[in-house]
Amino acid sequence: VQLVESGGGLVQAGGSLRLSCAASGRIFSNVVMGWFRQPPGKEREFVAARIRRDFNTEYADAVKGRFTLSADNAKNTVYLQMNSLKPEDTAVYFCAEAVPPFYSDNFYSAIAYDFWGQGTQVNVSS
């Protein structure tokens, strides 16, 4: 499985960006697609995740109400719509996929994910 992110860039505070994550290779059912980010000098942190089976989506408190994860199953692509961006959203954003059998059911943790994209940089200026 290969994951390729796109859509990062520089935006002013209050602006919006939409990140895309295209999956190719073997396509699994019942996967969990997640977004993580790594701010400068910090650990990688959870942003959002969707369990494909029931479309339940979880968000980090820091992004609730501002970010929306969506998917186009026909295109094997997951999106992260980011609105009302803040300077503290500046980070490298990664998409990730966890496939069954899951190593962990704690999908807030990076260790649960099997495949990762290369990351896309998001810079939010004040």
CSV table of N, CA and C in Angstrom, one decimal:
chain,number,residue,atom,x,y,z
A,1,VAL,N,0.8,-1.2,0.0
A,1,VAL,CA,0.0,0.0,0.0
A,1,VAL,C,0.9,1.2,0.0
A,2,GLN,N,0.6,2.2,-0.9
A,2,GLN,CA,1.3,3.4,-0.9
A,2,GLN,C,0.3,4.6,-0.6
A,3,LEU,N,0.7,5.5,0.2
A,3,LEU,CA,-0.1,6.7,0.5
A,3,LEU,C,0.6,7.9,0.1
A,4,VAL,N,-0.1,8.8,-0.6
A,4,VAL,CA,0.6,10.0,-1.1
A,4,VAL,C,-0.3,11.2,-0.7
A,5,GLU,N,0.3,12.1,0.1
A,5,GLU,CA,-0.5,13.3,0.5
A,5,GLU,C,-0.2,14.4,-0.4
A,6,SER,N,-1.1,15.3,-0.5
A,6,SER,CA,-0.9,16.6,-1.2
A,6,SER,C,-1.8,17.6,-0.6
A,7,GLY,N,-1.6,18.9,-1.0
A,7,GLY,CA,-2.5,19.9,-0.6
A,7,GLY,C,-1.9,20.9,0.5
A,8,GLY,N,-0.7,20.6,1.0
A,8,GLY,CA,-0.2,21.4,2.0
A,8,GLY,C,0.3,22.8,1.4
A,9,GLY,N,0.7,23.7,2.2
A,9,GLY,CA,1.1,25.0,1.7
A,9,GLY,C,1.1,26.0,2.8
A,10,LEU,N,1.2,27.3,2.4
A,10,LEU,CA,1.3,28.4,3.3
A,10,LEU,C,-0.1,29.1,3.3
A,11,VAL,N,-0.6,29.4,4.5
A,11,VAL,CA,-1.9,30.1,4.5
A,11,VAL,C,-1.9,31.0,5.7
A,12,GLN,N,-2.7,32.0,5.6
A,12,GLN,CA,-2.8,33.0,6.8
A,12,GLN,C,-3.8,32.4,7.8
A,13,ALA,N,-3.6,32.8,9.0
A,13,ALA,CA,-4.5,32.4,10.1
A,13,ALA,C,-5.9,32.8,9.7
A,14,GLY,N,-6.8,31.8,10.0
A,14,GLY,CA,-8.2,32.0,9.6
A,14,GLY,C,-8.5,31.4,8.3
A,15,GLY,N,-7.5,31.0,7.5
A,15,GLY,CA,-7.7,30.5,6.2
A,15,GLY,C,-8.0,29.0,6.2
A,16,SER,N,-8.1,28.4,5.0
A,16,SER,CA,-8.4,27.0,4.9
A,16,SER,C,-7.5,26.3,3.9
A,17,LEU,N,-7.3,25.0,4.1
A,17,LEU,CA,-6.6,24.1,3.2
A,17,LEU,C,-7.3,22.8,3.2
A,18,ARG,N,-7.2,22.1,2.1
A,18,ARG,CA,-7.7,20.7,2.0
A,18,ARG,C,-6.6,19.8,1.6
A,19,LEU,N,-6.3,18.9,2.5
A,19,LEU,CA,-5.3,17.9,2.2
A,19,LEU,C,-5.9,16.6,1.6
A,20,SER,N,-5.2,16.0,0.7
A,20,SER,CA,-5.6,14.7,0.1
A,20,SER,C,-4.6,13.6,0.4
A,21,CYS,N,-5.1,12.4,0.5
A,21,CYS,CA,-4.3,11.2,0.7
A,21,CYS,C,-4.8,10.2,-0.2
A,22,ALA,N,-4.0,9.9,-1.3
A,22,ALA,CA,-4.4,8.9,-2.2
A,22,ALA,C,-3.7,7.6,-1.9
A,23,ALA,N,-4.5,6.5,-1.9
A,23,ALA,CA,-4.0,5.2,-1.5
A,23,ALA,C,-4.0,4.3,-2.8
A,24,SER,N,-2.9,3.6,-3.0
A,24,SER,CA,-2.7,2.7,-4.1
A,24,SER,C,-2.1,1.4,-3.6
A,25,GLY,N,-2.1,0.4,-4.5
A,25,GLY,CA,-1.6,-0.9,-4.1
A,25,GLY,C,-2.8,-1.7,-3.6
A,26,ARG,N,-2.6,-2.7,-2.8
A,26,ARG,CA,-3.6,-3.6,-2.3
A,26,ARG,C,-4.6,-2.8,-1.4
A,27,ILE,N,-5.9,-2.8,-1.7
A,27,ILE,CA,-6.9,-2.1,-1.0
A,27,ILE,C,-7.6,-3.0,0.0
A,28,PHE,N,-7.5,-2.8,1.2
A,28,PHE,CA,-8.1,-3.6,2.3
A,28,PHE,C,-9.5,-3.1,2.6
A,29,SER,N,-10.3,-4.0,3.1
A,29,SER,CA,-11.6,-3.6,3.6
A,29,SER,C,-11.5,-3.4,5.1
A,30,ASN,N,-12.4,-2.7,5.7
A,30,ASN,CA,-12.4,-2.4,7.2
A,30,ASN,C,-11.1,-1.8,7.7
A,31,VAL,N,-10.5,-0.9,6.9
A,31,VAL,CA,-9.3,-0.3,7.3
A,31,VAL,C,-9.7,0.9,8.2
A,32,VAL,N,-8.7,1.5,8.8
A,32,VAL,CA,-8.8,2.7,9.6
A,32,VAL,C,-7.8,3.7,8.9
A,33,MET,N,-8.4,4.8,8.4
A,33,MET,CA,-7.6,5.9,7.9
A,33,MET,C,-7.5,7.0,8.9
A,34,GLY,N,-6.2,7.4,9.1
A,34,GLY,CA,-6.0,8.5,10.1
A,34,GLY,C,-5.1,9.6,9.5
A,35,TRP,N,-5.2,10.7,10.2
A,35,TRP,CA,-4.3,11.9,9.9
A,35,TRP,C,-3.6,12.2,11.2
A,36,PHE,N,-2.3,12.4,11.1
A,36,PHE,CA,-1.5,12.8,12.2
A,36,PHE,C,-0.7,14.0,11.8
A,37,ARG,N,-0.1,14.7,12.7
A,37,ARG,CA,0.7,15.8,12.4
A,37,ARG,C,1.9,15.9,13.4
A,38,GLN,N,3.0,16.5,12.9
A,38,GLN,CA,4.2,16.7,13.7
A,38,GLN,C,4.6,18.1,13.6
A,39,PRO,N,4.3,18.9,14.7
A,39,PRO,CA,4.7,20.3,14.7
A,39,PRO,C,6.2,20.4,14.9
A,40,PRO,N,6.8,21.5,14.5
A,40,PRO,CA,8.3,21.6,14.7
A,40,PRO,C,8.8,21.3,16.1
A,41,GLY,N,9.7,20.5,16.2
A,41,GLY,CA,10.3,20.1,17.5
A,41,GLY,C,9.4,19.4,18.4
A,42,LYS,N,8.3,18.8,17.9
A,42,LYS,CA,7.4,18.1,18.8
A,42,LYS,C,7.2,16.7,18.3
A,43,GLU,N,6.5,15.9,19.1
A,43,GLU,CA,6.2,14.5,18.7
A,43,GLU,C,5.0,14.5,17.7
A,44,ARG,N,4.9,13.4,17.0
A,44,ARG,CA,3.8,13.2,16.1
A,44,ARG,C,2.5,13.1,17.0
A,45,GLU,N,1.4,13.7,16.5
A,45,GLU,CA,0.2,13.7,17.3
A,45,GLU,C,-1.0,13.4,16.4
A,46,PHE,N,-2.0,12.8,17.1
A,46,PHE,CA,-3.2,12.4,16.4
A,46,PHE,C,-4.0,13.6,16.0
A,47,VAL,N,-4.6,13.6,14.8
A,47,VAL,CA,-5.5,14.6,14.3
A,47,VAL,C,-6.9,14.1,14.1
A,48,ALA,N,-7.1,13.0,13.3
A,48,ALA,CA,-8.4,12.5,13.1
A,48,ALA,C,-8.3,11.1,12.5
A,49,ALA,N,-9.3,10.3,12.7
A,49,ALA,CA,-9.3,8.9,12.1
A,49,ALA,C,-10.7,8.5,11.8
A,50,ARG,N,-10.8,7.7,10.8
A,50,ARG,CA,-12.1,7.1,10.4
A,50,ARG,C,-12.0,5.6,10.3
A,51,ILE,N,-13.0,5.0,11.0
A,51,ILE,CA,-13.0,3.5,10.8
A,51,ILE,C,-14.0,3.3,9.7
A,52,ARG,N,-13.4,2.7,8.6
A,52,ARG,CA,-14.1,2.6,7.3
A,52,ARG,C,-15.4,1.8,7.5
A,53,ARG,N,-15.4,0.8,8.4
A,53,ARG,CA,-16.6,-0.1,8.5
A,53,ARG,C,-17.8,0.7,8.8
A,54,ASP,N,-17.7,1.6,9.8
A,54,ASP,CA,-18.9,2.3,10.3
A,54,ASP,C,-18.9,3.8,10.1
A,55,PHE,N,-17.8,4.2,9.4
A,55,PHE,CA,-17.7,5.6,9.1
A,55,PHE,C,-17.6,6.5,10.4
A,56,ASN,N,-17.4,5.9,11.5
A,56,ASN,CA,-17.2,6.7,12.7
A,56,ASN,C,-15.9,7.5,12.6
A,57,THR,N,-16.0,8.8,12.9
A,57,THR,CA,-14.8,9.6,12.8
A,57,THR,C,-14.5,10.3,14.1
A,58,GLU,N,-13.2,10.2,14.5
A,58,GLU,CA,-12.8,10.8,15.8
A,58,GLU,C,-11.8,11.9,15.5
A,59,TYR,N,-11.9,12.9,16.3
A,59,TYR,CA,-11.0,14.1,16.1
A,59,TYR,C,-10.3,14.4,17.4
A,60,ALA,N,-9.1,15.0,17.3
A,60,ALA,CA,-8.4,15.5,18.4
A,60,ALA,C,-9.2,16.8,18.9
A,61,ASP,N,-9.1,17.0,20.2
A,61,ASP,CA,-9.9,18.2,20.7
A,61,ASP,C,-9.4,19.5,20.1
A,62,ALA,N,-8.1,19.5,19.8
A,62,ALA,CA,-7.5,20.8,19.2
A,62,ALA,C,-8.1,21.1,17.9
A,63,VAL,N,-8.7,20.2,17.2
A,63,VAL,CA,-9.2,20.4,15.8
A,63,VAL,C,-10.7,20.2,15.7
A,64,LYS,N,-11.4,19.8,16.7
A,64,LYS,CA,-12.8,19.6,16.6
A,64,LYS,C,-13.5,20.8,16.2
A,65,GLY,N,-14.5,20.7,15.3
A,65,GLY,CA,-15.2,21.8,14.8
A,65,GLY,C,-14.5,22.6,13.7
A,66,ARG,N,-13.3,22.4,13.5
A,66,ARG,CA,-12.5,23.1,12.5
A,66,ARG,C,-12.1,22.2,11.3
A,67,PHE,N,-11.7,20.9,11.6
A,67,PHE,CA,-11.2,20.0,10.6
A,67,PHE,C,-12.3,18.9,10.4
A,68,THR,N,-12.4,18.5,9.1
A,68,THR,CA,-13.3,17.4,8.8
A,68,THR,C,-12.6,16.4,7.9
A,69,LEU,N,-12.7,15.1,8.3
A,69,LEU,CA,-12.1,14.0,7.5
A,69,LEU,C,-13.3,13.5,6.6
A,70,SER,N,-13.0,13.3,5.4
A,70,SER,CA,-13.9,12.7,4.5
A,70,SER,C,-13.2,11.7,3.5
A,71,ALA,N,-14.0,10.9,2.8
A,71,ALA,CA,-13.4,9.9,1.9
A,71,ALA,C,-14.2,9.8,0.7
A,72,ASP,N,-13.5,9.5,-0.4
A,72,ASP,CA,-14.1,9.1,-1.7
A,72,ASP,C,-13.6,7.7,-1.9
A,73,ASN,N,-14.5,6.8,-1.6
A,73,ASN,CA,-14.1,5.4,-1.7
A,73,ASN,C,-13.7,5.0,-3.2
A,74,ALA,N,-14.5,5.6,-4.1
A,74,ALA,CA,-14.2,5.2,-5.5
A,74,ALA,C,-12.8,5.6,-6.0
A,75,LYS,N,-12.3,6.7,-5.3
A,75,LYS,CA,-11.0,7.2,-5.7
A,75,LYS,C,-9.9,6.7,-4.7
A,76,ASN,N,-10.3,5.9,-3.7
A,76,ASN,CA,-9.4,5.5,-2.6
A,76,ASN,C,-8.6,6.7,-2.1
A,77,THR,N,-9.3,7.7,-1.8
A,77,THR,CA,-8.7,9.0,-1.4
A,77,THR,C,-9.4,9.5,-0.1
A,78,VAL,N,-8.6,9.9,0.8
A,78,VAL,CA,-9.1,10.5,2.0
A,78,VAL,C,-8.7,12.0,2.1
A,79,TYR,N,-9.6,12.8,2.6
A,79,TYR,CA,-9.4,14.2,2.6
A,79,TYR,C,-9.4,14.7,4.1
A,80,LEU,N,-8.7,15.8,4.3
A,80,LEU,CA,-8.8,16.5,5.6
A,80,LEU,C,-9.0,18.0,5.2
A,81,GLN,N,-10.2,18.4,5.4
A,81,GLN,CA,-10.6,19.8,5.2
A,81,GLN,C,-10.3,20.6,6.5
A,82,MET,N,-9.4,21.6,6.4
A,82,MET,CA,-9.0,22.3,7.6
A,82,MET,C,-9.4,23.8,7.4
A,83,ASN,N,-10.3,24.2,8.3
A,83,ASN,CA,-10.8,25.6,8.3
A,83,ASN,C,-10.4,26.3,9.5
A,84,SER,N,-10.5,27.6,9.5
A,84,SER,CA,-10.1,28.4,10.7
A,84,SER,C,-8.8,28.1,11.2
A,85,LEU,N,-7.8,28.0,10.3
A,85,LEU,CA,-6.5,27.5,10.7
A,85,LEU,C,-5.8,28.5,11.6
A,86,LYS,N,-5.0,28.0,12.5
A,86,LYS,CA,-4.3,28.8,13.5
A,86,LYS,C,-2.8,28.5,13.3
A,87,PRO,N,-2.0,29.5,13.8
A,87,PRO,CA,-0.5,29.2,13.7
A,87,PRO,C,-0.1,27.9,14.4
A,88,GLU,N,-0.8,27.5,15.4
A,88,GLU,CA,-0.4,26.3,16.1
A,88,GLU,C,-0.8,25.0,15.3
A,89,ASP,N,-1.4,25.2,14.2
A,89,ASP,CA,-1.7,24.1,13.3
A,89,ASP,C,-0.5,23.8,12.4
A,90,THR,N,0.5,24.7,12.4
A,90,THR,CA,1.7,24.5,11.6
A,90,THR,C,2.4,23.2,11.9
A,91,ALA,N,2.5,22.3,10.9
A,91,ALA,CA,3.1,21.0,11.1
A,91,ALA,C,3.3,20.3,9.8
A,92,VAL,N,4.0,19.2,9.8
A,92,VAL,CA,3.9,18.2,8.7
A,92,VAL,C,2.8,17.3,9.0
A,93,TYR,N,1.9,17.1,8.0
A,93,TYR,CA,0.7,16.3,8.2
A,93,TYR,C,0.9,15.0,7.4
A,94,PHE,N,0.6,13.9,8.1
A,94,PHE,CA,0.7,12.6,7.6
A,94,PHE,C,-0.6,11.9,7.5
A,95,CYS,N,-0.9,11.1,6.5
A,95,CYS,CA,-2.0,10.2,6.5
A,95,CYS,C,-1.4,8.8,6.8
A,96,ALA,N,-2.3,8.0,7.4
A,96,ALA,CA,-1.8,6.7,7.8
A,96,ALA,C,-3.0,5.7,7.6
A,97,GLU,N,-2.6,4.4,7.5
A,97,GLU,CA,-3.7,3.4,7.3
A,97,GLU,C,-3.3,2.2,8.2
A,98,ALA,N,-4.3,1.8,8.9
A,98,ALA,CA,-4.2,0.6,9.8
A,98,ALA,C,-5.1,-0.5,9.1
A,99,VAL,N,-4.5,-1.7,9.0
A,99,VAL,CA,-5.2,-2.8,8.3
A,99,VAL,C,-5.4,-3.9,9.3
A,100,PRO,N,-6.5,-4.7,9.1
A,100,PRO,CA,-6.7,-5.8,10.0
A,100,PRO,C,-5.7,-7.0,9.6
A,101,PRO,N,-5.3,-7.8,10.6
A,101,PRO,CA,-5.6,-7.7,12.0
A,101,PRO,C,-4.9,-6.5,12.6
A,102,PHE,N,-5.6,-5.7,13.4
A,102,PHE,CA,-5.0,-4.5,13.9
A,102,PHE,C,-4.0,-4.8,15.0
A,103,TYR,N,-2.8,-4.1,14.9
A,103,TYR,CA,-1.8,-4.3,16.0
A,103,TYR,C,-2.3,-3.7,17.3
A,104,SER,N,-3.1,-2.7,17.2
A,104,SER,CA,-3.7,-2.0,18.4
A,104,SER,C,-5.0,-1.4,18.0
A,105,ASP,N,-6.0,-1.4,18.9
A,105,ASP,CA,-7.2,-0.8,18.6
A,105,ASP,C,-7.3,0.7,19.2
A,106,ASN,N,-6.1,1.1,19.6
A,106,ASN,CA,-6.0,2.5,20.0
A,106,ASN,C,-5.6,3.4,18.8
A,107,PHE,N,-6.6,3.8,18.0
A,107,PHE,CA,-6.3,4.5,16.8
A,107,PHE,C,-5.9,5.9,17.0
A,108,TYR,N,-5.8,6.3,18.3
A,108,TYR,CA,-5.3,7.7,18.6
A,108,TYR,C,-3.7,7.6,18.6
A,109,SER,N,-3.2,6.4,18.5
A,109,SER,CA,-1.8,6.2,18.6
A,109,SER,C,-1.2,5.8,17.3
A,110,ALA,N,0.0,6.4,17.0
A,110,ALA,CA,0.7,6.1,15.7
A,110,ALA,C,1.0,4.6,15.6
A,111,ILE,N,1.2,3.9,16.7
A,111,ILE,CA,1.7,2.5,16.6
A,111,ILE,C,0.6,1.6,16.0
A,112,ALA,N,-0.6,2.1,16.0
A,112,ALA,CA,-1.7,1.2,15.4
A,112,ALA,C,-1.7,1.2,13.9
A,113,TYR,N,-0.9,2.0,13.3
A,113,TYR,CA,-1.0,2.2,11.8
A,113,TYR,C,0.2,1.5,11.1
A,114,ASP,N,-0.2,0.9,10.0
A,114,ASP,CA,0.8,0.0,9.3
A,114,ASP,C,1.5,0.8,8.1
A,115,PHE,N,0.8,1.7,7.5
A,115,PHE,CA,1.3,2.4,6.4
A,115,PHE,C,1.2,3.9,6.6
A,116,TRP,N,2.2,4.6,6.1
A,116,TRP,CA,2.3,6.0,6.2
A,116,TRP,C,2.7,6.7,4.9
A,117,GLY,N,2.1,7.9,4.7
A,117,GLY,CA,2.5,8.7,3.6
A,117,GLY,C,3.8,9.5,4.0
A,118,GLN,N,4.3,10.3,3.0
A,118,GLN,CA,5.6,11.0,3.2
A,118,GLN,C,5.4,12.3,3.9
A,119,GLY,N,4.2,12.7,4.0
A,119,GLY,CA,3.9,14.0,4.8
A,119,GLY,C,3.8,15.2,3.8
A,120,THR,N,3.0,16.1,4.2
A,120,THR,CA,2.9,17.4,3.5
A,120,THR,C,2.9,18.5,4.5
A,121,GLN,N,3.7,19.6,4.2
A,121,GLN,CA,3.9,20.7,5.1
A,121,GLN,C,2.8,21.7,5.1
A,122,VAL,N,2.3,22.0,6.2
A,122,VAL,CA,1.3,23.1,6.4
A,122,VAL,C,1.9,24.2,7.2
A,123,ASN,N,1.9,25.4,6.7
A,123,ASN,CA,2.4,26.5,7.5
A,123,ASN,C,1.3,27.6,7.6
A,124,VAL,N,1.0,28.0,8.8
A,124,VAL,CA,-0.1,29.0,9.0
A,124,VAL,C,0.6,30.2,9.6
A,125,SER,N,0.5,31.3,9.0
A,125,SER,CA,1.1,32.5,9.4
A,125,SER,C,0.1,33.3,10.2
A,126,SER,N,0.6,34.1,11.2
A,126,SER,CA,-0.2,34.9,12.1
A,126,SER,C,-0.5,36.3,11.5
